[in-house]
Amino acid sequence: MLNWFLPRETRFFAMLTEQVENVLVAAKALLDLLHKYENLEEKVENIHQIEHRGDNLCLALNRSLAATFITPIDREDIHALARSIERMNDYIDAAAKRMQLFRIKKPTAAMIKQGELIQRCAAELVKMIPKLSNPTFSEDIRVHIREIDSLEKEGDRVHHTALAELFQEEKDAIKIIKFKEVLEYLEEAIDSCHGVCHVIETIVVKNA
């Protein structure tokens, strides 16, 4: 079995872990916004600052990657993993911004459920990413992947049901457009977590 990481290079896994921890902070902030729909401007700005920090973490990792001669796993995989993690933050930020921009008066039950799923997905990533540094944990990693896969499927069901109800019950076309866009950004956040898993599966297979 290949040695995944040289001792002097453990900073990459630490940086990836810091990234997913930041995503979890964003997910918790989003869920707080959805559950306690008040002080919207302040909460949306807070989420944006968390997303901005995520951008900086991703940039720092990529700069470190460019300056490193020998990487623990393929540098393309590290880059893809960092970018896929940050994509979750992008969608969380986008959903929060749209709720403020569109002046959504109250989030729907489906939006709140999506927020809960986003937080659960992020929590799984926080538990999974540190295990990448040890190839003997590959089965543990797959347990987390299966859980995220289950959450993603649940997210699909919530999204599809919410859209069906929106088109069936809402008569205001503008409101339909607004709510549909928010629902889709929240769904993309869940899907992007599933995308992180695809990158991790590739890493596990290549380094088994």
Coordinates of C-alpha atoms in Angstrom, one line a residue:
M1 CA 0.0 0.0 0.0
L2 CA 1.3 3.4 -1.0
N3 CA 2.4 5.9 1.7
W4 CA -0.1 8.7 1.2
F5 CA 1.9 11.4 2.8
L6 CA 5.4 12.4 3.7
P7 CA 5.7 13.6 7.3
R8 CA 6.8 17.1 6.3
E9 CA 3.7 17.5 4.1
T10 CA 0.9 17.0 6.6
R11 CA 0.0 20.6 6.3
F12 CA -2.2 19.8 3.2
F13 CA -4.5 17.6 5.2
A14 CA -4.6 20.2 8.0
M15 CA -5.5 22.9 5.4
L16 CA -8.3 20.7 3.9
T17 CA -9.6 20.1 7.4
E18 CA -9.7 23.8 8.1
Q19 CA -11.6 24.3 4.9
V20 CA -14.4 21.8 5.8
E21 CA -14.5 23.2 9.3
N22 CA -15.2 26.6 7.7
V23 CA -17.9 25.1 5.6
L24 CA -19.6 23.7 8.7
V25 CA -19.5 27.2 10.3
A26 CA -21.2 28.6 7.1
A27 CA -23.8 25.8 7.2
K28 CA -24.6 26.5 10.9
A29 CA -24.9 30.2 10.1
L30 CA -27.3 29.4 7.3
L31 CA -29.4 27.2 9.4
D32 CA -29.5 29.9 12.1
L33 CA -30.7 32.3 9.5
L34 CA -33.5 29.9 8.3
H35 CA -34.6 29.0 11.8
K36 CA -34.4 32.6 13.2
Y37 CA -35.4 34.7 10.2
E38 CA -34.4 38.1 11.6
N39 CA -31.5 40.6 11.4
L40 CA -31.2 39.4 7.8
E41 CA -28.7 41.9 6.6
E42 CA -26.3 41.1 9.5
K43 CA -26.6 37.4 9.1
V44 CA -26.2 37.4 5.3
E45 CA -23.1 39.5 5.7
N46 CA -21.7 37.1 8.3
I47 CA -22.2 34.2 5.9
H48 CA -20.5 36.2 3.1
Q49 CA -17.5 36.8 5.4
I50 CA -17.3 33.1 6.1
E51 CA -17.4 32.4 2.4
H52 CA -14.6 35.0 1.9
R53 CA -12.5 33.2 4.5
G54 CA -13.1 30.0 2.6
D55 CA -11.8 31.6 -0.6
N56 CA -8.7 32.7 1.2
L57 CA -8.1 29.2 2.7
C58 CA -8.5 27.7 -0.8
L59 CA -6.1 30.2 -2.3
A60 CA -3.5 29.6 0.5
L61 CA -3.7 25.8 -0.2
N62 CA -3.3 26.3 -3.9
R63 CA -0.2 28.5 -3.4
S64 CA 1.3 26.0 -1.0
L65 CA 0.6 23.3 -3.5
A66 CA 2.3 25.2 -6.3
A67 CA 5.4 25.6 -4.1
T68 CA 5.6 22.0 -3.1
F69 CA 7.7 19.6 -5.2
I70 CA 6.4 16.3 -3.8
T71 CA 2.8 16.0 -2.8
P72 CA 1.2 13.2 -0.7
I73 CA -1.4 12.4 -3.4
D74 CA -1.7 13.8 -7.0
R75 CA -1.6 17.6 -6.8
E76 CA -4.6 17.6 -9.3
D77 CA -6.6 15.7 -6.7
I78 CA -5.7 18.0 -3.9
H79 CA -6.7 21.0 -6.0
A80 CA -9.9 19.4 -7.1
L81 CA -10.8 18.5 -3.5
A82 CA -10.1 22.1 -2.2
R83 CA -12.2 23.6 -5.0
S84 CA -15.1 21.2 -4.5
I85 CA -15.1 22.0 -0.8
E86 CA -15.2 25.7 -1.4
R87 CA -18.0 25.3 -3.9
M88 CA -20.3 24.4 -1.0
N89 CA -19.5 27.7 0.6
D90 CA -20.3 29.5 -2.7
Y91 CA -23.8 28.0 -2.9
I92 CA -24.5 28.6 0.8
D93 CA -23.5 32.3 0.3
A94 CA -25.5 32.5 -2.9
A95 CA -28.7 31.1 -1.3
A96 CA -28.5 33.5 1.7
K97 CA -27.9 36.5 -0.6
R98 CA -30.9 35.6 -2.8
M99 CA -33.1 35.4 0.3
Q100 CA -32.1 39.0 1.2
L101 CA -32.1 40.3 -2.4
F102 CA -35.5 38.8 -3.2
R103 CA -37.0 40.0 0.1
I104 CA -38.2 36.5 1.0
K105 CA -40.6 37.2 3.9
K106 CA -40.3 33.7 5.4
P107 CA -38.3 30.6 4.4
T108 CA -40.4 27.6 3.5
A109 CA -40.3 24.3 5.4
A110 CA -38.4 22.8 2.5
M111 CA -35.7 25.5 2.7
I112 CA -35.3 24.8 6.4
K113 CA -35.1 21.1 5.7
Q114 CA -32.5 21.7 3.0
G115 CA -30.5 23.8 5.5
E116 CA -30.5 21.0 8.0
L117 CA -29.3 18.6 5.3
I118 CA -26.5 21.0 4.3
Q119 CA -25.3 21.1 7.9
R120 CA -25.4 17.3 8.3
C121 CA -23.4 16.9 5.1
A122 CA -20.8 19.4 6.3
A123 CA -20.5 17.6 9.6
E124 CA -19.8 14.4 7.8
L125 CA -17.0 16.1 5.8
V126 CA -15.5 17.4 9.0
K127 CA -15.3 13.8 10.3
M128 CA -14.1 12.3 7.0
I129 CA -11.4 14.7 5.6
P130 CA -8.8 14.1 8.4
K131 CA -9.0 10.3 7.7
L132 CA -7.5 10.9 4.3
S133 CA -4.1 11.0 5.8
N134 CA -4.3 7.3 6.7
P135 CA -5.0 4.8 3.9
T136 CA -6.0 2.2 6.5
F137 CA -9.1 4.3 7.2
S138 CA -10.5 3.8 3.6
E139 CA -13.5 1.8 4.8
D140 CA -14.3 4.4 7.5
I141 CA -14.1 7.0 4.7
R142 CA -16.6 5.0 2.6
V143 CA -19.0 4.9 5.6
H144 CA -19.1 8.7 5.5
I145 CA -19.5 8.7 1.7
R146 CA -22.5 6.4 2.0
E147 CA -24.1 8.7 4.6
I148 CA -23.6 11.8 2.4
D149 CA -25.0 9.8 -0.5
S150 CA -28.1 9.1 1.6
L151 CA -28.4 12.8 2.6
E152 CA -28.0 13.8 -1.1
K153 CA -30.8 11.5 -2.1
E154 CA -33.0 12.9 0.7
G155 CA -32.1 16.4 -0.5
D156 CA -33.3 15.5 -4.1
R157 CA -36.6 14.3 -2.7
V158 CA -37.1 17.5 -0.7
H159 CA -36.2 19.6 -3.7
H160 CA -38.4 17.9 -6.1
T161 CA -41.4 17.9 -3.7
A162 CA -40.8 21.6 -3.0
L163 CA -40.8 22.5 -6.7
A164 CA -43.9 20.5 -7.4
E165 CA -45.8 22.2 -4.5
L166 CA -44.5 25.6 -5.6
F167 CA -45.7 25.3 -9.2
Q168 CA -49.0 23.7 -8.1
E169 CA -49.9 26.1 -5.3
E170 CA -48.3 29.5 -6.1
K171 CA -50.0 31.7 -8.7
D172 CA -47.5 34.6 -8.6
A173 CA -45.0 34.0 -11.3
I174 CA -42.4 36.4 -9.8
K175 CA -42.6 34.7 -6.5
I176 CA -42.2 31.3 -8.2
I177 CA -39.0 32.5 -9.8
K178 CA -37.6 33.8 -6.5
F179 CA -38.4 30.8 -4.4
K180 CA -37.3 28.4 -7.2
E181 CA -33.9 30.1 -7.3
V182 CA -33.3 29.9 -3.6
L183 CA -34.4 26.3 -3.5
E184 CA -32.0 25.5 -6.3
Y185 CA -29.0 27.1 -4.7
L186 CA -29.7 25.2 -1.5
E187 CA -29.9 22.0 -3.5
E188 CA -26.6 22.8 -5.2
A189 CA -25.0 23.1 -1.8
I190 CA -26.1 19.6 -1.0
D191 CA -25.0 18.3 -4.4
S192 CA -21.6 20.0 -4.1
C193 CA -21.0 18.0 -0.9
H194 CA -21.7 14.9 -2.9
G195 CA -19.2 16.2 -5.5
V196 CA -16.6 16.3 -2.7
C197 CA -17.3 12.6 -2.2
H198 CA -16.7 11.9 -5.8
V199 CA -13.2 13.4 -5.6
I200 CA -12.5 11.5 -2.4
E201 CA -13.6 8.3 -3.9
T202 CA -11.1 8.8 -6.8
I203 CA -8.3 9.5 -4.2
V204 CA -9.1 6.4 -2.2
V205 CA -9.1 4.2 -5.3
K206 CA -5.9 5.6 -6.7
N207 CA -4.0 5.3 -3.4
A208 CA -5.4 2.0 -2.2

